[in-house]
Coordinates of C-alpha atoms and ligand atoms in Angstrom, one line a residue:
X667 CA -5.3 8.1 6.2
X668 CA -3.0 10.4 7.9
X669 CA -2.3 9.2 11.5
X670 CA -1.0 11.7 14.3
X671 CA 2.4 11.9 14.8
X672 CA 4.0 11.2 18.6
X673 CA 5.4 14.3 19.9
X674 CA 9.2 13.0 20.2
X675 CA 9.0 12.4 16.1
X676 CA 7.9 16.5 15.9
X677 CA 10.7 17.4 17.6
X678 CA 13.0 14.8 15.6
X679 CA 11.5 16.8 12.8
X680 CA 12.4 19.8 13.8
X681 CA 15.9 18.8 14.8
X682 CA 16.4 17.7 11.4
X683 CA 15.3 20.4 10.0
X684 CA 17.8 22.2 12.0
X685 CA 21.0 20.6 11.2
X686 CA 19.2 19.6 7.3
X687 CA 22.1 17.5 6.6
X688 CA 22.0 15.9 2.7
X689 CA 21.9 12.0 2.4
X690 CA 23.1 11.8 -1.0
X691 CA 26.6 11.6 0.3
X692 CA 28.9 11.2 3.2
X693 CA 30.4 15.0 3.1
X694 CA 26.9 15.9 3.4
X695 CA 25.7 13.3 6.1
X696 CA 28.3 11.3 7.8
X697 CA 26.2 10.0 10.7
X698 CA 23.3 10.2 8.7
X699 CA 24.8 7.7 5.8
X700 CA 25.8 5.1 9.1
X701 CA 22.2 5.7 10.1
X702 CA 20.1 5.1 7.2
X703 CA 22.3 1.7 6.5
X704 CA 21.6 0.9 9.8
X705 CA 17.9 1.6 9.9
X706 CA 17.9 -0.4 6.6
X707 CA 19.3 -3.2 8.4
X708 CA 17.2 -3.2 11.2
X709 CA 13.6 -2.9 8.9
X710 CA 15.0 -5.6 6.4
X711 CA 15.7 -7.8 9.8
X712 CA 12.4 -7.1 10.9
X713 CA 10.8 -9.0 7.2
X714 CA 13.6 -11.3 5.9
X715 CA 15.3 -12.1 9.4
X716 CA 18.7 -13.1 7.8
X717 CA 20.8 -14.8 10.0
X718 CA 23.0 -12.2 12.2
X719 CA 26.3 -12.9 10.0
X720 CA 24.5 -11.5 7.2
X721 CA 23.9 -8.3 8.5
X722 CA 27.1 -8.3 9.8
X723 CA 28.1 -8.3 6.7
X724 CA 26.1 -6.1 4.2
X725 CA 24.8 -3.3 7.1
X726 CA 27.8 -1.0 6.5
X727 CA 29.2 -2.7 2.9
X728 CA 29.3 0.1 0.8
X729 CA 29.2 -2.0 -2.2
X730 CA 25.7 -2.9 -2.1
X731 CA 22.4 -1.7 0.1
X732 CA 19.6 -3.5 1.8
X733 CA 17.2 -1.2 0.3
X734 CA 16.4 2.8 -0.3
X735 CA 14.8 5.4 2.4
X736 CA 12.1 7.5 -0.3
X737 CA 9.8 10.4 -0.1
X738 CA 6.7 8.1 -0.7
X739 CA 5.0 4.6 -1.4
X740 CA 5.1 6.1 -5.2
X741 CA 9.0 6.2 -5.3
X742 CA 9.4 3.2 -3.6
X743 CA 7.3 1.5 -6.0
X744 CA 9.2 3.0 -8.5
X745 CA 12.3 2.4 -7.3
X746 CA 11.3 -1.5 -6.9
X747 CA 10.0 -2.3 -10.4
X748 CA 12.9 0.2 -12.2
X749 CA 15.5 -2.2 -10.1
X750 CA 13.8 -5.4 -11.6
X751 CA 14.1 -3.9 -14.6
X752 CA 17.3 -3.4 -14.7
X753 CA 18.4 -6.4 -13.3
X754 CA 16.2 -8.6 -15.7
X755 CA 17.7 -7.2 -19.1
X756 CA 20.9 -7.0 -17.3
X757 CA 21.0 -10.7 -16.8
X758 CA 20.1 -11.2 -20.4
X759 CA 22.9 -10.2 -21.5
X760 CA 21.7 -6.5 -22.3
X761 CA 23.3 -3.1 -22.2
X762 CA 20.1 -1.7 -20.1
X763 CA 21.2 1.5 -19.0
X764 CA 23.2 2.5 -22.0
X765 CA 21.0 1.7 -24.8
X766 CA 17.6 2.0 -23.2
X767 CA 14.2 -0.4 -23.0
X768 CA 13.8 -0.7 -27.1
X769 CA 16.9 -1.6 -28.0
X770 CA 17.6 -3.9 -25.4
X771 CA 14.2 -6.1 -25.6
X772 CA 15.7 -6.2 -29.3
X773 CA 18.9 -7.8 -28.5
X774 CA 17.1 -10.4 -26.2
X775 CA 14.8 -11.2 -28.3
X776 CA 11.9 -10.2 -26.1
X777 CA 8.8 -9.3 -27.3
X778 CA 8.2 -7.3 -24.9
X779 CA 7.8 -6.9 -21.2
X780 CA 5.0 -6.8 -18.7
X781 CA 4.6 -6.5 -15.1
X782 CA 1.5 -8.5 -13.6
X783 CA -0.5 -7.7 -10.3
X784 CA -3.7 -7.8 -9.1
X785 CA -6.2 -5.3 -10.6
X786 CA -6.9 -3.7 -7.5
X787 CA -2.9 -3.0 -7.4
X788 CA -2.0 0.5 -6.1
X789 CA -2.3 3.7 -8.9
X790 CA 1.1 4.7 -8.1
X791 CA 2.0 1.2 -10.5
X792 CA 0.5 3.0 -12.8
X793 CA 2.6 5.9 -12.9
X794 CA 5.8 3.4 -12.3
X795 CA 4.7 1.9 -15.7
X796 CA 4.6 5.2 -17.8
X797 CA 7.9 6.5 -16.2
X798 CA 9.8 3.4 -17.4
X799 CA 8.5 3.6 -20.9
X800 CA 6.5 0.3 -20.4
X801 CA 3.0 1.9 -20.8
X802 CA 0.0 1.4 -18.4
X803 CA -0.8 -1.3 -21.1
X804 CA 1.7 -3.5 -19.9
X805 CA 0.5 -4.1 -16.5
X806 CA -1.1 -7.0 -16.9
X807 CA -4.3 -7.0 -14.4
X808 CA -5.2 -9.8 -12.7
X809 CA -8.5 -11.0 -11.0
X810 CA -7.9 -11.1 -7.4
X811 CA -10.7 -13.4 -6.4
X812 CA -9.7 -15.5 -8.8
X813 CA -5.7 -16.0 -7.6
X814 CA -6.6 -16.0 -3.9
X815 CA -8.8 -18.9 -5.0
X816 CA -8.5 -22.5 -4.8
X817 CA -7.1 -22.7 -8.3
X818 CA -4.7 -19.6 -7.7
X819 CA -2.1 -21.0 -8.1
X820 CA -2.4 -22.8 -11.5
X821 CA -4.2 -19.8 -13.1
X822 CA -0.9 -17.7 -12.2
X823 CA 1.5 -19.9 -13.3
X824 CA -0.5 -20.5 -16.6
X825 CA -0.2 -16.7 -17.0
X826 CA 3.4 -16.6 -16.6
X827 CA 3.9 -19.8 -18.6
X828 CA 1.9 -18.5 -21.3
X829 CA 3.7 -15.1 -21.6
X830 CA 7.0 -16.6 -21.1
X831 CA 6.1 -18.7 -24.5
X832 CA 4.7 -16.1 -26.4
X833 CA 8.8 -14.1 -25.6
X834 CA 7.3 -11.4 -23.1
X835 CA 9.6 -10.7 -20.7
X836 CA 8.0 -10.7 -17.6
X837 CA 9.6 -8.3 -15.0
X838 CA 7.5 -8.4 -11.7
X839 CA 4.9 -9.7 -10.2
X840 CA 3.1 -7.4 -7.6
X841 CA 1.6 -8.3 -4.5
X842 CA -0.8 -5.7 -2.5
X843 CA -0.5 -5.6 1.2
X844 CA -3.1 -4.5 1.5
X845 CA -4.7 -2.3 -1.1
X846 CA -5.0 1.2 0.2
X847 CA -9.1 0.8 -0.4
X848 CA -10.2 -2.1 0.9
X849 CA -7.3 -3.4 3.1
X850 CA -7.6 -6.4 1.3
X851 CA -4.2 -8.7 0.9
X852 CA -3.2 -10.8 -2.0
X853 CA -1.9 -14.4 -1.5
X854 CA 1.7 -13.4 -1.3
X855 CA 2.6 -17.2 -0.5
X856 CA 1.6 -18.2 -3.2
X857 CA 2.4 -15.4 -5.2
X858 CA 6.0 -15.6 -3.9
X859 CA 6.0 -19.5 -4.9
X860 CA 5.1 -18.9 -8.6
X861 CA 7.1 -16.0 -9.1
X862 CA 10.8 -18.1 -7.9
X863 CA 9.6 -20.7 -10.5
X864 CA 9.8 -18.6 -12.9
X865 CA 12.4 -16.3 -12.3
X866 CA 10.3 -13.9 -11.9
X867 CA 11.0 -10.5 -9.4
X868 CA 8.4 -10.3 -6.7
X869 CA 7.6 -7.2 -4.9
X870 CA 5.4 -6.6 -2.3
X871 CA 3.7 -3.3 -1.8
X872 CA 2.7 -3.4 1.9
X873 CA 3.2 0.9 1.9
X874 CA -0.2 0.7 3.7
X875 CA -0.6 -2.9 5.9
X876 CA 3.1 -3.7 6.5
X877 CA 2.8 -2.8 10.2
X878 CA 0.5 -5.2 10.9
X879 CA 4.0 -7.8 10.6
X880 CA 5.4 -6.5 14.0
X881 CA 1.9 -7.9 15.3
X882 CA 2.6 -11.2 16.5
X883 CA -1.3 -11.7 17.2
X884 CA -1.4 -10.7 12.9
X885 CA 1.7 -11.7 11.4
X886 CA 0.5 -14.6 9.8
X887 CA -1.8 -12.3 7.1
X888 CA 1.7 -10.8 5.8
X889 CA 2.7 -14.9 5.1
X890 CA 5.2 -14.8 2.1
X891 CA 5.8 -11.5 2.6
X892 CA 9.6 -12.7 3.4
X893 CA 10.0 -14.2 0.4
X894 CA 9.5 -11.1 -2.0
X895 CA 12.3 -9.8 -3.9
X896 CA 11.6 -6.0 -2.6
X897 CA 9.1 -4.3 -0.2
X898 CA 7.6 -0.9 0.1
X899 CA 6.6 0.4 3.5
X900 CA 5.4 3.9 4.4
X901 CA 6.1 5.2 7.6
X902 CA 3.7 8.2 7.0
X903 CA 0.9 5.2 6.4
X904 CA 1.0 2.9 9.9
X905 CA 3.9 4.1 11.3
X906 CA 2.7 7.0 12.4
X907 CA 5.8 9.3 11.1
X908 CA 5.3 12.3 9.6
X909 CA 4.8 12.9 5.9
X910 CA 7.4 12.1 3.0
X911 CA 9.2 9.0 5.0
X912 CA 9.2 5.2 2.9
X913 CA 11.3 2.5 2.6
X914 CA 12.1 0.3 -0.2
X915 CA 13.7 -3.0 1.0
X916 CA 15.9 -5.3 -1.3
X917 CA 16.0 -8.6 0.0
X918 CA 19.6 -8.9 -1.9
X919 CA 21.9 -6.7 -1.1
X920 CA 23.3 -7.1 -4.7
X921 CA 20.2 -5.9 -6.6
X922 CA 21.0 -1.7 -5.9
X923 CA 24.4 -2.5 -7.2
X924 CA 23.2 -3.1 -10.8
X925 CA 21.7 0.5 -11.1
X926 CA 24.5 2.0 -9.6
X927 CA 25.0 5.6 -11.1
X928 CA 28.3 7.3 -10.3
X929 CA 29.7 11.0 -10.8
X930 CA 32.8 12.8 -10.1
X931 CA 31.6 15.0 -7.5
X932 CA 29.6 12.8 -5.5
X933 CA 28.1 9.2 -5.6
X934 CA 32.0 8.4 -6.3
X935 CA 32.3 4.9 -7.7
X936 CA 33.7 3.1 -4.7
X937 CA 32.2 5.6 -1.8
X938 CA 29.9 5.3 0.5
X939 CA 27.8 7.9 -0.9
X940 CA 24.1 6.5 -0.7
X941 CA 23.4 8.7 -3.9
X942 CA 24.4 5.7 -6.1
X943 CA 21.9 3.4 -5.0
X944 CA 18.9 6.0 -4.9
X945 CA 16.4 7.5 -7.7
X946 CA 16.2 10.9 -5.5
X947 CA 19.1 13.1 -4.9
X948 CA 19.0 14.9 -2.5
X949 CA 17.4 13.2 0.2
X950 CA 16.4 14.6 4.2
X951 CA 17.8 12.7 7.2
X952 CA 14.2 10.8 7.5
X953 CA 16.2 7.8 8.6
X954 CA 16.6 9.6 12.1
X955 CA 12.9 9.6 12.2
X956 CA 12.5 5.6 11.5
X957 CA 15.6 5.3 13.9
X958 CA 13.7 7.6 16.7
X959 CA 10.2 5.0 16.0
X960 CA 11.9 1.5 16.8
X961 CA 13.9 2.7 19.6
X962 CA 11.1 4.7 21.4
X963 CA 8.0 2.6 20.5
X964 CA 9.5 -0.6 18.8
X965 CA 8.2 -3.6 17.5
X966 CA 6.5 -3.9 20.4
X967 CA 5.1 -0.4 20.6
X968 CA 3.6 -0.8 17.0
X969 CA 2.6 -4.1 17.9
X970 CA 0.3 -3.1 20.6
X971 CA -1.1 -0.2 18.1
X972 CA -1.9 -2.2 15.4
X973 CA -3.9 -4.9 17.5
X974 CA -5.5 -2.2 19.3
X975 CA -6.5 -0.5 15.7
X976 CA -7.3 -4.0 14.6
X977 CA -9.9 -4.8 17.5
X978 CA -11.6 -1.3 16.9
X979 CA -12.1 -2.1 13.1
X980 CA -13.6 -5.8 14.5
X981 CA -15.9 -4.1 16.5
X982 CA -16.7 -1.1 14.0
X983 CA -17.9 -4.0 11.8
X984 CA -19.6 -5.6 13.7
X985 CA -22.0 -2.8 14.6
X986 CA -22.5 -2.1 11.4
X987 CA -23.0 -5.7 10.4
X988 CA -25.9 -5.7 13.1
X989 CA -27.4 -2.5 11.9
X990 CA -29.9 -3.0 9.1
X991 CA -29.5 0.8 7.5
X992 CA -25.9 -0.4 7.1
X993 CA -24.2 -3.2 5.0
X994 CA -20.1 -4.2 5.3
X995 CA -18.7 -5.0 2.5
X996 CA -16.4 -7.7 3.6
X997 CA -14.8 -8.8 6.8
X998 CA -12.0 -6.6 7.0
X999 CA -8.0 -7.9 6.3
X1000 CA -6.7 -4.8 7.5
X1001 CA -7.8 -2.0 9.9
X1002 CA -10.1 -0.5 7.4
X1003 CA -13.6 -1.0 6.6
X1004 CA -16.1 -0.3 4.0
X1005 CA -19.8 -0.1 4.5
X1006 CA -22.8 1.5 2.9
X1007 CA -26.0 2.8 3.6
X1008 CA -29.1 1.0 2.4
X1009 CA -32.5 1.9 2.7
X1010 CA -34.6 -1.2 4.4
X1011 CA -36.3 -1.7 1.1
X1012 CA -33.3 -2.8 -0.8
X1013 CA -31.5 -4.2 1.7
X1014 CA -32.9 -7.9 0.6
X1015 CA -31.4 -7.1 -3.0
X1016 CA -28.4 -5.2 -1.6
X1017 CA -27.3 -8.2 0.4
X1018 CA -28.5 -10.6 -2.2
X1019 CA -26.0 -8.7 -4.4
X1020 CA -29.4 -8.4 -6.7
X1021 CA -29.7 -4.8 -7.4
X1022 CA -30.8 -3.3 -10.6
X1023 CA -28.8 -0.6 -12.3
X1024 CA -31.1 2.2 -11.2
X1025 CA -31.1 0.9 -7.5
X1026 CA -27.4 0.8 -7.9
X1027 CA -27.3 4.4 -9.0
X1028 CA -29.6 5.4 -6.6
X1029 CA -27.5 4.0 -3.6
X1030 CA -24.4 5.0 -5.2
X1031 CA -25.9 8.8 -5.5
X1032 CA -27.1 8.6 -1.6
X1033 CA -24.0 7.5 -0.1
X1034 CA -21.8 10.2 -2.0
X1035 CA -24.4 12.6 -1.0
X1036 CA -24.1 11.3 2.8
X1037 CA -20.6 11.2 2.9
X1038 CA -20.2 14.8 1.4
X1039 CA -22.8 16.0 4.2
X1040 CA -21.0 14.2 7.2
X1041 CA -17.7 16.3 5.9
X1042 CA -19.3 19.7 5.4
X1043 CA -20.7 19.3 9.0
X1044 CA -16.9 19.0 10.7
X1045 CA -19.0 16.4 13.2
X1046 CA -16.9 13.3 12.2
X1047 CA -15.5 11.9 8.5
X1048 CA -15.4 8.8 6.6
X1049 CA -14.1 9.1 2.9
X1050 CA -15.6 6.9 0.3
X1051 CA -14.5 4.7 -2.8
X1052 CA -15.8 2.7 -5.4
X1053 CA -15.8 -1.0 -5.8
X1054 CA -16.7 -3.2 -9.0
X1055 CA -19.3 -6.1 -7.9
X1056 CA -18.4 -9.1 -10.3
X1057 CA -19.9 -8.4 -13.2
X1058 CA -17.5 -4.7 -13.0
X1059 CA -20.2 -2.2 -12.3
X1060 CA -19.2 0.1 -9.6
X1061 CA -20.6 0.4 -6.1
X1062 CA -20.2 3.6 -3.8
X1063 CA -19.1 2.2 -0.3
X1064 CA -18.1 4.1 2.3
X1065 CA -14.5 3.9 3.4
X1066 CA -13.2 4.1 7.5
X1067 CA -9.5 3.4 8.4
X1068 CA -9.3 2.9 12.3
X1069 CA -5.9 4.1 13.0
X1070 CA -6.3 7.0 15.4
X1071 CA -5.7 5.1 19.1
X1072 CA -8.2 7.8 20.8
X1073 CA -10.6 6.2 18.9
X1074 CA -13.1 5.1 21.4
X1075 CA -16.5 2.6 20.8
X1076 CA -18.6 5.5 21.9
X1077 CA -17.1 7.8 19.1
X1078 CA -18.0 4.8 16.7
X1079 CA -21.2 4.6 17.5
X1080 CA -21.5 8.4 17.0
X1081 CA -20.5 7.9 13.3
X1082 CA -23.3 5.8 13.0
X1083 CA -25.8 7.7 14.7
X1084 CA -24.8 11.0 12.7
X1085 CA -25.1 9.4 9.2
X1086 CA -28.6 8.0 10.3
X1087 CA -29.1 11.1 11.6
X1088 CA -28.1 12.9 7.9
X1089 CA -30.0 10.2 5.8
X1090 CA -33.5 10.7 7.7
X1091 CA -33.1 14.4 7.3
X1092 CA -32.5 14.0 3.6
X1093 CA -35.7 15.3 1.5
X1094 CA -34.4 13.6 -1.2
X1095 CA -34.7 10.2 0.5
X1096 CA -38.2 10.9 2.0
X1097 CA -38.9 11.8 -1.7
X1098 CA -37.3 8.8 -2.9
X1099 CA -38.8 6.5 -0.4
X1100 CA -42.6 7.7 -1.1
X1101 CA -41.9 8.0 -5.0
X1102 CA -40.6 4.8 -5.8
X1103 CA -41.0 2.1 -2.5
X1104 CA -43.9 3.3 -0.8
X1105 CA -43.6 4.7 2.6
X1106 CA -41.6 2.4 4.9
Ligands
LIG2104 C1 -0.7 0.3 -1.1 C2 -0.2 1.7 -1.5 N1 0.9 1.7 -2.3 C3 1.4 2.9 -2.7 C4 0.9 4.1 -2.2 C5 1.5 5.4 -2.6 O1 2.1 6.0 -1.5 P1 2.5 7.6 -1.5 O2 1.2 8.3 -1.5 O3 3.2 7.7 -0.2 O4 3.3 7.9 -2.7 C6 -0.2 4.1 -1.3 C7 -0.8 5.3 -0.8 O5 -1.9 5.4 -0.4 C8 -0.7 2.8 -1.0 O6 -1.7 2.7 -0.1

């Protein structure tokens, strides 16, 4: 999922490289700490569109931040739920940072504390929820057909309500936008709505599908995304830029302040030093690169690239959705799309969703071995996942994200062919077909 990167970023790279200034502080970086506030400014303008006094007012105000630059989705993920964290004992009247998780859900009185999201929520939470001495245990996972269904909303807030009652402190909610493996979006609308009724941090992890707001054709799938707490954005994901460049926004500009971490030789209480606010120290000059992206291609540049990725996934889909050795998986949210091969004699059970486990394995096998064979001949590549069906047993599905804009119909059809091409050359399937369907 690694796009190319425009020339005029390469040579941003390199220039950066050159001069390798240190964002942690201003000694180190004085353009560079003006920059990466302003860059901050201009992203969190681009997703919470404050009115222009308020930038005026928090873009160069050293005593708070409009959010973190980061090496990764990870770290910004980290960064987002460690924040709420803080913030939420904080506000409790707890001494968070001095005398740690334990003792302070003991002086509120909490239980303990969870974080909820969707199941299919990014593995990186995972990570986030070992590294603040929650355990994976506490993620709470929730059914995402369930809460993008039409009793969402009520099935949420029961959750909350319920944990709330029992004293778990509940820290964040997570929305996906969109999960890295299906490009599928939660209802962040609602999700946003549930979470400010009960005080409840909201973060949106759009590291893979936040572009797709500077599209004003596709906007409207990121609805709500305004309204969460904090946002992670790659710019090594959509934005084309080159590895190692994130962003973590903070819709208020006071929430950094409450992590604040100062020394005497840097991060200075009262500086400007961004070190303070950030989990990394020593940090590259990457906000040069997101500063170098909106003035040379802009919202309107990345626009234009995400519709025109956007119309290649429709039609990928669509030729596989009228090819009967393939089946989609679902209409794509985002610009990726997962399909499978199926043999014509379970395609009627395939699509039926009525296949046994053996059939299940059987497909599951062929489409790894496919996929593995399309990468060892260098022709073309699609990666694969898995996917639980509703019952939770897992499905093989091959996985495609259109993001390379030289990407042409012909090239797609090529994929296509040259899988077809793979699984009529298998043995195994001519074995397969005789042994156990009768020749087709
Ligand atoms: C939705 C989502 N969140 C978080 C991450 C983690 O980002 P990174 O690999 O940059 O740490 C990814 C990476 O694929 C992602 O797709």
């Amino acid at each position: 999922m690694t796009g190319p990167v425009p020339p005029f970023i390469q040579e941003l790279q390199q220039w950066i490289t050159l001069q390798n200034q240190n964002l942690v502080k201003w000694e180190t970086s004085g353009a560079g700490t003006l920059l990466e506030r302003q860059v901050l400014g201009s992203f969190h303008r681009l997703f919470y569109q404050a009115p222009a006094a308020f930038y005026g007012q928090y873009i160069q105000d050293p005593s708070s931040s409009l959010g973190n630059i980061t090496s990764g989705g990870t770290l910004s993920n980290l960064t987002a739920i460690s924040y709420a964290l803080s913030r939420k004992l904080q506000d409790a009247g707890a001494t968070f940072h001095e005398a740690g998780l334990m003792k302070s859900l003991q002086d509120t009185g909490y239980t303990r504390a969870v974080v909820m999201g969707t199941a299919h929520c990014h593995y990186s939470l995972q990570k986030v929820m070992r590294l603040l001495g929650l355990g994976t245990r506490a993620f709470v996972a929730l059914d995402a057909d369930e809460l993008s269904g039409a009793a969402g909303s009520q099935i949420l807030d029961a959750k909350i309500r319920h944990l709330q009652a029992e004293g778990v402190l509940v820290i964040a909610l997570v929305g996906v936008a969109g999960t890295t493996e299906a490009g599928r979006i939660d209802p962040l609308e609602m999700m946003a709505e549930v979470a400010a009724r009960h005080q409840v941090h909201f973060h949106v992890d759009a590291a893979f599908g936040g572009a797709f707001l500077f599209s004003d054709q596709y906007a409207s799938k990121l609805k709500g995304i305004s309204d969460a707490d904090s946002i992670t954005l790659c710019g090594h994901k959509q934005l084309y830029l080159p590895m190692g460049t994130s962003l973590c926004l903070f819709k208020s500009p006071g929430l950094a302040k409450q992590i604040e971490i100062n020394s005497y030789y840097q991060a200075r209480k009262g500086s400007v030093d961004l070190g303070k606010y950030t989990i990394e120290g020593s940090r590259p000059f990457s906000a040069l690169l997101f500063h170098g992206a909106l003035q040379v291609i802009g919202k309107e540049g990345y626009a234009a690239m995400v519709d025109s990725n956007y119309a290649r996934t429709l039609l990928f889909s669509e030729k596989i959705r009228s090819n009967s050795h393939f089946q989609l998986y679902r209409h794509p949210d985002l610009n990726i799309v997962l399909y499978r091969y199926v043999p014509a004699a379970l395609r009627e059970k395939a699509l039926a969703g009525r296949l046994n486990d053996a059939e299940r394995t059987l497909l599951n096998e062929r489409n790894i071995y496919l996929q593995q064979e399309q990468f060892r001949r260098r022709e073309s590549f699609v990666s694969y996942t898995e996917m639980p069906d509703e019952t939770g047993k897992r499905h093989v599905w091959l996985r495609s994200v259109l993001m390379n804009p030289d990407t042409t119909a012909q090239h797609l059809e090529e994929i296509l062919q040259e899988q077809l091409t793979i699984m009529h050359a298998s043995e195994d399937i001519k074995t397969y077909k005789s042994k156990e369907y009768g020749n087709q």
